[in-house]
mmCIF file of N, CA and C in Angstrom:
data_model
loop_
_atom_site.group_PDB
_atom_site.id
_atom_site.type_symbol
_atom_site.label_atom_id
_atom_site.label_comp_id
_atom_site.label_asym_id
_atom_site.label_seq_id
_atom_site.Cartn_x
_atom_site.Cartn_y
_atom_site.Cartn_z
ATOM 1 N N UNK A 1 -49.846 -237.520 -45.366
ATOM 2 C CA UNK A 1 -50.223 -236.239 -45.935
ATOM 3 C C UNK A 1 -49.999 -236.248 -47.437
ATOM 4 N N UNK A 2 -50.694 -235.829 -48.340
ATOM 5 C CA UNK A 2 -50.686 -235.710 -49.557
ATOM 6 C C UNK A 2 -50.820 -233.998 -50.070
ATOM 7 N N UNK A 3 -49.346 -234.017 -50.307
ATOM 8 C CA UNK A 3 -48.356 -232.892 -51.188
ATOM 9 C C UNK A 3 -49.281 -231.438 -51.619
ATOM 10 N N UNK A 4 -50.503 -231.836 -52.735
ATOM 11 C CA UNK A 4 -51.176 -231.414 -53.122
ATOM 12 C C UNK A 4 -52.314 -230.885 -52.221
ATOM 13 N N UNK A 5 -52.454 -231.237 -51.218
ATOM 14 C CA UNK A 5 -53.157 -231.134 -50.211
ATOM 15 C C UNK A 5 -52.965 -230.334 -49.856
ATOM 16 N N UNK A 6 -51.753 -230.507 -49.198
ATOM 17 C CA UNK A 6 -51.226 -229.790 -48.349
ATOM 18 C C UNK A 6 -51.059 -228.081 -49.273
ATOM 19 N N UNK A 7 -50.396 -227.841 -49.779
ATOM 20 C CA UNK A 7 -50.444 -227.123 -50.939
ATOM 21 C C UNK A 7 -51.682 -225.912 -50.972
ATOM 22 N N UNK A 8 -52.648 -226.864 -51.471
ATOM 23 C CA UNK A 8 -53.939 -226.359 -51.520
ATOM 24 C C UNK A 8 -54.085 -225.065 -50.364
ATOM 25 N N UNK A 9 -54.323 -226.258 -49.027
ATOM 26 C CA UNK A 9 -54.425 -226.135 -47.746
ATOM 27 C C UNK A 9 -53.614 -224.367 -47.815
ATOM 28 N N UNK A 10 -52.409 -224.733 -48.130
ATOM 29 C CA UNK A 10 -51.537 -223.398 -47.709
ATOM 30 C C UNK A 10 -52.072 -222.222 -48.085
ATOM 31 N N UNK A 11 -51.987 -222.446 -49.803
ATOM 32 C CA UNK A 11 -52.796 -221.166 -50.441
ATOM 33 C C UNK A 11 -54.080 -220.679 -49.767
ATOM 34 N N UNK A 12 -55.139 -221.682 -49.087
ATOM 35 C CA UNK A 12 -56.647 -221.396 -48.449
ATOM 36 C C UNK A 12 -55.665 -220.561 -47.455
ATOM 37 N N UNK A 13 -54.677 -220.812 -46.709
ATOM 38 C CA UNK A 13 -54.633 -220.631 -45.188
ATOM 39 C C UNK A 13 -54.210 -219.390 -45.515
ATOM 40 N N UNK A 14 -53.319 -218.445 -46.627
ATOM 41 C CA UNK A 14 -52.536 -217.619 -47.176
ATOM 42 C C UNK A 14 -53.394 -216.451 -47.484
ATOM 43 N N UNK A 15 -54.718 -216.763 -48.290
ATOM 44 C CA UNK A 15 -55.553 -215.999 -48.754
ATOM 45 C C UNK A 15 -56.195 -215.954 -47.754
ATOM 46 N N UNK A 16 -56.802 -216.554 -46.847
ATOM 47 C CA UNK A 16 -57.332 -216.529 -45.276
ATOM 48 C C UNK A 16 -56.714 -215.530 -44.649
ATOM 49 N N UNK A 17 -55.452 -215.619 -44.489
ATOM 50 C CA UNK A 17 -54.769 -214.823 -43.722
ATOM 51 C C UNK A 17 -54.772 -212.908 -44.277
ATOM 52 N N UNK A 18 -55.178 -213.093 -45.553
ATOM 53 C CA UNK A 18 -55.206 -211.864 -46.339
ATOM 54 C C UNK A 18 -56.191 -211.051 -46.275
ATOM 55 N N UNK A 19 -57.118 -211.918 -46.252
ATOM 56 C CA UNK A 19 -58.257 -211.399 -46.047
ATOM 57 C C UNK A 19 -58.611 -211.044 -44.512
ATOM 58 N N UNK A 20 -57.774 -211.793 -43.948
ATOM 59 C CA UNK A 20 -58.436 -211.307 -41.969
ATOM 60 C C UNK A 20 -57.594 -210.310 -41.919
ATOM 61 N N UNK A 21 -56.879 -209.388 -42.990
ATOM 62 C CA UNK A 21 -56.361 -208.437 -42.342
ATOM 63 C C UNK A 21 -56.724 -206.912 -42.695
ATOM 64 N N UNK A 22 -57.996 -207.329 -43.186
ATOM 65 C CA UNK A 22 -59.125 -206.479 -43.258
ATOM 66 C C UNK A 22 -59.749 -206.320 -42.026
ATOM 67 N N UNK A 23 -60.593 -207.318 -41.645
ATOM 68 C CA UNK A 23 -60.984 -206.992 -40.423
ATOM 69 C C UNK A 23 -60.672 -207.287 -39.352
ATOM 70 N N UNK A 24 -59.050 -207.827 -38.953
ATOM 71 C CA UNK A 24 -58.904 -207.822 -37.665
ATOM 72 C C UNK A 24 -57.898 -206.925 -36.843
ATOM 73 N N UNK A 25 -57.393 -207.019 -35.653
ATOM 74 C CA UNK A 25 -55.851 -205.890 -34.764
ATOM 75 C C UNK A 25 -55.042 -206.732 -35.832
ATOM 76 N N UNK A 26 -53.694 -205.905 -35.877
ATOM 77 C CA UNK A 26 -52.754 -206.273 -36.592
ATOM 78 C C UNK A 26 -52.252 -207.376 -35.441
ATOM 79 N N UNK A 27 -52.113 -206.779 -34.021
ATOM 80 C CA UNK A 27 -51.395 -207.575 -32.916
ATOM 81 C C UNK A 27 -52.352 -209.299 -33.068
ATOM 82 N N UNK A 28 -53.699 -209.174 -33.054
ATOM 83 C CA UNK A 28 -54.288 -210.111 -32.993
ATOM 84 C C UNK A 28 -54.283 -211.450 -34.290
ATOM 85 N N UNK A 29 -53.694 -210.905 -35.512
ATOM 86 C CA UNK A 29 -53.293 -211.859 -36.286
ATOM 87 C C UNK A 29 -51.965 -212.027 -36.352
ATOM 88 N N UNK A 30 -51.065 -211.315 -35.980
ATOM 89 C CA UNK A 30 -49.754 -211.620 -35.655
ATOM 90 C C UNK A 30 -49.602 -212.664 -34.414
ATOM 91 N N UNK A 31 -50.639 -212.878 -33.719
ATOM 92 C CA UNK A 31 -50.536 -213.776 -32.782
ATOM 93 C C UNK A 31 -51.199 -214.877 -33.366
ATOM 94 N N UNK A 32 -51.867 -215.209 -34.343
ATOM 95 C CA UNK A 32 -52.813 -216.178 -35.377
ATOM 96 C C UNK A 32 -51.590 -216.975 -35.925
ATOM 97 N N UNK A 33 -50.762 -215.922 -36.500
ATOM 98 C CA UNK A 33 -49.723 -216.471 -37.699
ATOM 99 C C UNK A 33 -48.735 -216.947 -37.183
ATOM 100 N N UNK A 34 -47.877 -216.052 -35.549
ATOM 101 C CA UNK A 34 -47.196 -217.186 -34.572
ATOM 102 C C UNK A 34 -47.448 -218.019 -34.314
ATOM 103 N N UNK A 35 -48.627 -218.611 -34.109
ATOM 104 C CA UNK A 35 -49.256 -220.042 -33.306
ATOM 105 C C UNK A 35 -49.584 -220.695 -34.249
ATOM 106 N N UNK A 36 -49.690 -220.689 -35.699
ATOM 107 C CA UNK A 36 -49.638 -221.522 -37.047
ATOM 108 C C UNK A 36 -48.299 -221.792 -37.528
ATOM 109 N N UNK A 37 -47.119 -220.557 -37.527
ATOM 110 C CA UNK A 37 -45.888 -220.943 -37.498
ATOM 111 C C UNK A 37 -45.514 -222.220 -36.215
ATOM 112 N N UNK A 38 -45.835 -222.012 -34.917
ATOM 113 C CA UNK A 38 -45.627 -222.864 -34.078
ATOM 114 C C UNK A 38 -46.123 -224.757 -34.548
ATOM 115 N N UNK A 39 -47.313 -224.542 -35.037
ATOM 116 C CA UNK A 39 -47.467 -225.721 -35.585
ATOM 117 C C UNK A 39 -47.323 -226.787 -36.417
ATOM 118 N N UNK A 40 -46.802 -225.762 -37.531
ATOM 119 C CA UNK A 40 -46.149 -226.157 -38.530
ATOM 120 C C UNK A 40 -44.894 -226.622 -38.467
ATOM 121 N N UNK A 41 -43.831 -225.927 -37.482
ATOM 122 C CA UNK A 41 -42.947 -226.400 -37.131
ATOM 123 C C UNK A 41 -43.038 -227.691 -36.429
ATOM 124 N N UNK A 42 -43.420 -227.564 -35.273
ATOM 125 C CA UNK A 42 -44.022 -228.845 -34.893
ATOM 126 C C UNK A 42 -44.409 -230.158 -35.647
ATOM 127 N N UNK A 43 -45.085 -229.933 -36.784
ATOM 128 C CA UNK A 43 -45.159 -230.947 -37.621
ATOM 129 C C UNK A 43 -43.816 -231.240 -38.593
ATOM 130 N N UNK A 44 -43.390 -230.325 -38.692
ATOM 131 C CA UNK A 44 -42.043 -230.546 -39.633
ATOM 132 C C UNK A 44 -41.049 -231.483 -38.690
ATOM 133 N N UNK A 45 -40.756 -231.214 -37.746
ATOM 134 C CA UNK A 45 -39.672 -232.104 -36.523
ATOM 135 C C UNK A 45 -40.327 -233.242 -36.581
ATOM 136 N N UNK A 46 -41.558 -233.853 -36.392
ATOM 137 C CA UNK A 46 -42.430 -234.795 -36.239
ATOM 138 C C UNK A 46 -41.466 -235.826 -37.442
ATOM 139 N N UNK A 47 -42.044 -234.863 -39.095
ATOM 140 C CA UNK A 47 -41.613 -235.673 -40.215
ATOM 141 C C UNK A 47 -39.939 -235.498 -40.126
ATOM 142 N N UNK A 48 -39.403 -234.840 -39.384
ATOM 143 C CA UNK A 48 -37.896 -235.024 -39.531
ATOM 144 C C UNK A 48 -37.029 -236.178 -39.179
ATOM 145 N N UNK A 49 -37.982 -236.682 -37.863
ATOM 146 C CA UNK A 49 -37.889 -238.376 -37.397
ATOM 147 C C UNK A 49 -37.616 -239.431 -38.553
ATOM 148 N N UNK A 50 -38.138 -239.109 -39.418
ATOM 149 C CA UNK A 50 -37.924 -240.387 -40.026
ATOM 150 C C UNK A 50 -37.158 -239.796 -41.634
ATOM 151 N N UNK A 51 -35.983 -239.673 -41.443
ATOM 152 C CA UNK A 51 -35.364 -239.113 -42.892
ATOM 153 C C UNK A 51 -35.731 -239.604 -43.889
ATOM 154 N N UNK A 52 -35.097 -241.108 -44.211
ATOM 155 C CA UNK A 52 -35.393 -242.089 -45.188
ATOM 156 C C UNK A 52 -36.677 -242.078 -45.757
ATOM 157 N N UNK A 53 -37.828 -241.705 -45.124
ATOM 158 C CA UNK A 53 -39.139 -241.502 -45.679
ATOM 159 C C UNK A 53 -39.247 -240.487 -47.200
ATOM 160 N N UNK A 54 -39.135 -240.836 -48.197
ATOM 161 C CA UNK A 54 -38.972 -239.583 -49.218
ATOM 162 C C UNK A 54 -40.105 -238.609 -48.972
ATOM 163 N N UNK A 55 -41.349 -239.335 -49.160
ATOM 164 C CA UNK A 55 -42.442 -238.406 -49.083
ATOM 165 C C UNK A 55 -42.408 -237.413 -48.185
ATOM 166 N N UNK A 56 -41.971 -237.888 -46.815
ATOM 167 C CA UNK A 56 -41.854 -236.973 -45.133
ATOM 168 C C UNK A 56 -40.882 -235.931 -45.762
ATOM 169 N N UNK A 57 -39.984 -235.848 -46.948
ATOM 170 C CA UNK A 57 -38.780 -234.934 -46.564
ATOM 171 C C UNK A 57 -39.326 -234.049 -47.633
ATOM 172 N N UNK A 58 -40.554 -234.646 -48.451
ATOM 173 C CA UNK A 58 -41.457 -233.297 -49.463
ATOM 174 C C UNK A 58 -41.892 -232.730 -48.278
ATOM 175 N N UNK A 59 -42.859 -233.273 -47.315
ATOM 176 C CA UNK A 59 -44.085 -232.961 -46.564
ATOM 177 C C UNK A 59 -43.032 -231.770 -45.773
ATOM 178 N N UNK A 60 -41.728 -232.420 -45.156
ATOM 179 C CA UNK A 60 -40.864 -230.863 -44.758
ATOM 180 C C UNK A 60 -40.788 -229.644 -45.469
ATOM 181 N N UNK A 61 -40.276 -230.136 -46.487
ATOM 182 C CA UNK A 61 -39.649 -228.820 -47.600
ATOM 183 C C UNK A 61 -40.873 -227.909 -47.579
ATOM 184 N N UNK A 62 -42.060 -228.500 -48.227
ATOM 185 C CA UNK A 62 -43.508 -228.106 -48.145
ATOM 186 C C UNK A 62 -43.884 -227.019 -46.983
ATOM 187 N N UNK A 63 -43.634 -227.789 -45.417
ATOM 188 C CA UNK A 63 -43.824 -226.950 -44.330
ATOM 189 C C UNK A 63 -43.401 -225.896 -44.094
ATOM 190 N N UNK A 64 -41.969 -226.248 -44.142
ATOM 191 C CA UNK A 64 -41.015 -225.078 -44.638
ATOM 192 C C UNK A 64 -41.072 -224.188 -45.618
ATOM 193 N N UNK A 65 -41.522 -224.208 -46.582
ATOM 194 C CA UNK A 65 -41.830 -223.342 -47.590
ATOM 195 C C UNK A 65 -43.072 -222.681 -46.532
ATOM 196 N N UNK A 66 -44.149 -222.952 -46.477
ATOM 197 C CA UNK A 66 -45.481 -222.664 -45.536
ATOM 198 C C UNK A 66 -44.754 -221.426 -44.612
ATOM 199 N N UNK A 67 -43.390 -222.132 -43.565
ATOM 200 C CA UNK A 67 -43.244 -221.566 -42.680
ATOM 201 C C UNK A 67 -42.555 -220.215 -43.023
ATOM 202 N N UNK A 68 -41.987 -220.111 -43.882
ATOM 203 C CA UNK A 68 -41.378 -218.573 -44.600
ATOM 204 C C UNK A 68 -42.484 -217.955 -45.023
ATOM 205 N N UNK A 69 -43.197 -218.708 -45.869
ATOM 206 C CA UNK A 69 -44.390 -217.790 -46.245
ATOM 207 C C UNK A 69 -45.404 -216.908 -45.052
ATOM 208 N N UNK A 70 -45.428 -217.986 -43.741
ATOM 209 C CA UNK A 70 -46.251 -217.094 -42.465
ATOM 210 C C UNK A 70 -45.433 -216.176 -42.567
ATOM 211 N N UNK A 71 -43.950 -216.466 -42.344
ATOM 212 C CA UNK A 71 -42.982 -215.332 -41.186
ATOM 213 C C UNK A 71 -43.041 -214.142 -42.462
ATOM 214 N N UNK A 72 -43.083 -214.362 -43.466
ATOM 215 C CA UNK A 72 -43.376 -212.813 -44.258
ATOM 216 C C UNK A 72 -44.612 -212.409 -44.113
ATOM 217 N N UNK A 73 -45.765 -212.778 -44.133
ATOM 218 C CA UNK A 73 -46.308 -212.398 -43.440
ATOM 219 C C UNK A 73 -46.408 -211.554 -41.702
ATOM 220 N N UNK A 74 -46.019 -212.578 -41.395
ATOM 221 C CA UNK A 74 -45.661 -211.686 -40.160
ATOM 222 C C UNK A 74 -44.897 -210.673 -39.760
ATOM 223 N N UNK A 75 -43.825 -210.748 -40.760
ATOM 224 C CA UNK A 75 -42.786 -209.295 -40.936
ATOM 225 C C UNK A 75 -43.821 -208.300 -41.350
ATOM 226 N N UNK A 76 -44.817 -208.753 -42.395
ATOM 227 C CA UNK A 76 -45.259 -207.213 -43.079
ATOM 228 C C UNK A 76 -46.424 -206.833 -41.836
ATOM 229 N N UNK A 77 -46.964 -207.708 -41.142
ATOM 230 C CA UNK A 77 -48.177 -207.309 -40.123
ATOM 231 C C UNK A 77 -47.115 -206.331 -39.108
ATOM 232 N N UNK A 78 -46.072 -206.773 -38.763
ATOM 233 C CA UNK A 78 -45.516 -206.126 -37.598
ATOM 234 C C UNK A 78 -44.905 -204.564 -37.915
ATOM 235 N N UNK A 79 -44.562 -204.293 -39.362
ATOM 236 C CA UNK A 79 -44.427 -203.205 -40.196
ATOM 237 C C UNK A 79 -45.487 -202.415 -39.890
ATOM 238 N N UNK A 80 -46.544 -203.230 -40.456
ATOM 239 C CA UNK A 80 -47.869 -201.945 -40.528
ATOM 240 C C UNK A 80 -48.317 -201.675 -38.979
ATOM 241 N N UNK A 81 -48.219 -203.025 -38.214
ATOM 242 C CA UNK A 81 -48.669 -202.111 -36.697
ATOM 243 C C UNK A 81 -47.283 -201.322 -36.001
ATOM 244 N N UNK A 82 -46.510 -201.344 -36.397
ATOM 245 C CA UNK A 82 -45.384 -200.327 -36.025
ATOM 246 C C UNK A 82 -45.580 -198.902 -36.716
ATOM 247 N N UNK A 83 -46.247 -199.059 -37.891
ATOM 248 C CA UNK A 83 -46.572 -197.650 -38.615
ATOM 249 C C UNK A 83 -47.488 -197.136 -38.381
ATOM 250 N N UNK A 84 -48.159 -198.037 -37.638
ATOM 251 C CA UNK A 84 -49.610 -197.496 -37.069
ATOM 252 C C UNK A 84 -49.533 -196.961 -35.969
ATOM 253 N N UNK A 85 -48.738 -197.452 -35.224
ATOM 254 C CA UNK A 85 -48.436 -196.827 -33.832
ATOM 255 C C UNK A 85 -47.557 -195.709 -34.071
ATOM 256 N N UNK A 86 -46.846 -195.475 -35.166
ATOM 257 C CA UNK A 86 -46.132 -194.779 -35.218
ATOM 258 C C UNK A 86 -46.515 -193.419 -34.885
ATOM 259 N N UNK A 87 -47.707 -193.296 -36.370
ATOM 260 C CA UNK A 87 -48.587 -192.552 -36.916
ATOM 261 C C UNK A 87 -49.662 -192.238 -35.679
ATOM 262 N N UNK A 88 -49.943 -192.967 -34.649
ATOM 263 C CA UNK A 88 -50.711 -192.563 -33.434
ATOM 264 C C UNK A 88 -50.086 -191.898 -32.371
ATOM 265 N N UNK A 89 -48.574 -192.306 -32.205
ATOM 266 C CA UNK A 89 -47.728 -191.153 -31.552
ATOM 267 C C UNK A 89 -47.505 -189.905 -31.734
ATOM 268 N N UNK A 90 -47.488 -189.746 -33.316
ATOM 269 C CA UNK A 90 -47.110 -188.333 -34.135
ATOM 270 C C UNK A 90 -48.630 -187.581 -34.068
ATOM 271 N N UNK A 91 -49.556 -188.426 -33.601
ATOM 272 C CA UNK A 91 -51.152 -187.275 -33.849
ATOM 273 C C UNK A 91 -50.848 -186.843 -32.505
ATOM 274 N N UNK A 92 -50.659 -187.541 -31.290
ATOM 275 C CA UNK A 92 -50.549 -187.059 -29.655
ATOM 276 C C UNK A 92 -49.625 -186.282 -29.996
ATOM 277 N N UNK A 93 -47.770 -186.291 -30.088
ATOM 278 C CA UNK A 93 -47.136 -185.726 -29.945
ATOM 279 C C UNK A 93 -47.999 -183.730 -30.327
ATOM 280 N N UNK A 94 -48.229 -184.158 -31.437
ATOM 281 C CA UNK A 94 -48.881 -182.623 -32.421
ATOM 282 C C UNK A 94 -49.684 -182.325 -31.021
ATOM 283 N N UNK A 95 -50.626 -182.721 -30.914
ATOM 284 C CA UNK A 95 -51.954 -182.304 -30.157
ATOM 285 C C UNK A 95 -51.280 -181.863 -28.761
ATOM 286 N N UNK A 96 -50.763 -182.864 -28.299
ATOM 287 C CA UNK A 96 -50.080 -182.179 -26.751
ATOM 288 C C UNK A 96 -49.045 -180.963 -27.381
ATOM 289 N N UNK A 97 -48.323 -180.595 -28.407
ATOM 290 C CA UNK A 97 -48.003 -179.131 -28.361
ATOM 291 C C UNK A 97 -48.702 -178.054 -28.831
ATOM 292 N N UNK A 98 -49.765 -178.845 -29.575
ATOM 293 C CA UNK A 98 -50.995 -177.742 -29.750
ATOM 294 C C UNK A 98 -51.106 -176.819 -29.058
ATOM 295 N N UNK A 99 -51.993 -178.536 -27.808
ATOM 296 C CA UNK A 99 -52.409 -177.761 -26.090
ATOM 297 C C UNK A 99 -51.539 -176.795 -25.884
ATOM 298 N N UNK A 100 -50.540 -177.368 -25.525
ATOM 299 C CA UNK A 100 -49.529 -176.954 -24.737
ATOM 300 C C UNK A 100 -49.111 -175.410 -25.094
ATOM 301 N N UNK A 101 -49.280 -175.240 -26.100
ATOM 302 C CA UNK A 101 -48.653 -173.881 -26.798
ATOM 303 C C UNK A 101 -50.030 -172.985 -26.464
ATOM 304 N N UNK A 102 -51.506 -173.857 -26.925
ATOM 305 C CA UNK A 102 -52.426 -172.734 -26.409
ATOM 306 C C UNK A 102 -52.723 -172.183 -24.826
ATOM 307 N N UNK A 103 -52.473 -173.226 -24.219
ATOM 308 C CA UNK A 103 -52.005 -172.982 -22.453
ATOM 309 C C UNK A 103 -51.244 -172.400 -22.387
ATOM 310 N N UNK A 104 -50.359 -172.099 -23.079
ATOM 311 C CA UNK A 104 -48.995 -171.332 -22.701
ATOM 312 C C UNK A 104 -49.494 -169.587 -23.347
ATOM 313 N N UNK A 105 -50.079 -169.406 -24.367
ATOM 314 C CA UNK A 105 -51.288 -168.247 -24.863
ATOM 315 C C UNK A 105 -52.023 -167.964 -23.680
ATOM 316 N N UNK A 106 -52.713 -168.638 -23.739
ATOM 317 C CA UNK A 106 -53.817 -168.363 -22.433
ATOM 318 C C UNK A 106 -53.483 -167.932 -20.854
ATOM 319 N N UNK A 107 -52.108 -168.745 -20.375
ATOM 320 C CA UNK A 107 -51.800 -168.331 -19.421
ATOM 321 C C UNK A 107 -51.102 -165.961 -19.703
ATOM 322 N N UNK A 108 -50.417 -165.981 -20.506
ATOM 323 C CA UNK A 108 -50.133 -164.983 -20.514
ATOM 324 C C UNK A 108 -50.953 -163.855 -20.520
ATOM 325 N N UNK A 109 -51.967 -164.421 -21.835
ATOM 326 C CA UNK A 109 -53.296 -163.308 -21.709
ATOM 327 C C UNK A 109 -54.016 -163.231 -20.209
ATOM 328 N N UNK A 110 -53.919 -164.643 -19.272
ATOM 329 C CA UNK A 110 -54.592 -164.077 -18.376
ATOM 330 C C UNK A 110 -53.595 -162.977 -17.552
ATOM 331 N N UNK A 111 -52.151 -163.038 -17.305
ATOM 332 C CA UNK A 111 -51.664 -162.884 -16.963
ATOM 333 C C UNK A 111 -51.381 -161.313 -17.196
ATOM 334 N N UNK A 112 -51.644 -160.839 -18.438
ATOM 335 C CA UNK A 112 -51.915 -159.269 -18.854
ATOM 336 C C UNK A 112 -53.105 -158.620 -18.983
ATOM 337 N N UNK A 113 -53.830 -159.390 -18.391
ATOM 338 C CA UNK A 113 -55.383 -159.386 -18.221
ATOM 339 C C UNK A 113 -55.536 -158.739 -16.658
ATOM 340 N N UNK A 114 -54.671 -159.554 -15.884
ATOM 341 C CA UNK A 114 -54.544 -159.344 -14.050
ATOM 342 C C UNK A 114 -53.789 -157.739 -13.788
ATOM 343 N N UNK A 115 -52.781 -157.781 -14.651
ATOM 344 C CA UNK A 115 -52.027 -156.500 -14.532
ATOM 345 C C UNK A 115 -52.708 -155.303 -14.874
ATOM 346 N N UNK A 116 -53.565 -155.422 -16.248
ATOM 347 C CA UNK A 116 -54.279 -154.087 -16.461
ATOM 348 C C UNK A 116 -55.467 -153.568 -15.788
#
């Protein structure tokens, strides 16, 4: 593997990742960026085999750098779909006491409606 490459590679995969989060589920690239973290790791243990290799222990550091860079990523995706869900609980919560309060109107009016 060559350093610069790799490198490159990251930034494409980084700005890739930036851009799909325009148009994709938050859940669905959080599962993109786990299974690229998974690989990366994977390749890092691979180059960990052989210490003495200088280049293998850039090509780690490298991965490793890569692999913090997904997992912040992935911290901030799991932020925004937690705020998103958040924000989709708090519209139901409202709306079911909306209802609930106008059912609770309605029942009475019918209810002084029957009596008179």
């Amino acid at each position: 593997m060559n350093i610069a490459y790799e490198q490159e590679k990251t930034a494409e995969a980084t700005q890739a990742t930036h851009a799909d989060t325009l148009d994709h589920d938050p859940a669905e690239l959080i599962e993109q960026l786990s299974h690229r973290i998974l690989i990366l790791q994977q390749q890092a243990q691979s180059l960990a085999r052989f210490p003495a290799n200088r280049d293998g222990k850039q090509q780690r550091q490298l991965l490793q750098q890569q692999i913090r860079t997904l997992y912040q990523q992935l911290f901030a995706l799991e932020q925004q779909q937690s705020r998103q869900r958040r924000r989709g609980e708090n519209y139901l919560s409202m709306a079911l006491s909306v209802a609930a309060h106008a059912a609770h109107h309605h029942a009475q009016s019918e209810a002084l409606a029957a009596v008179a």
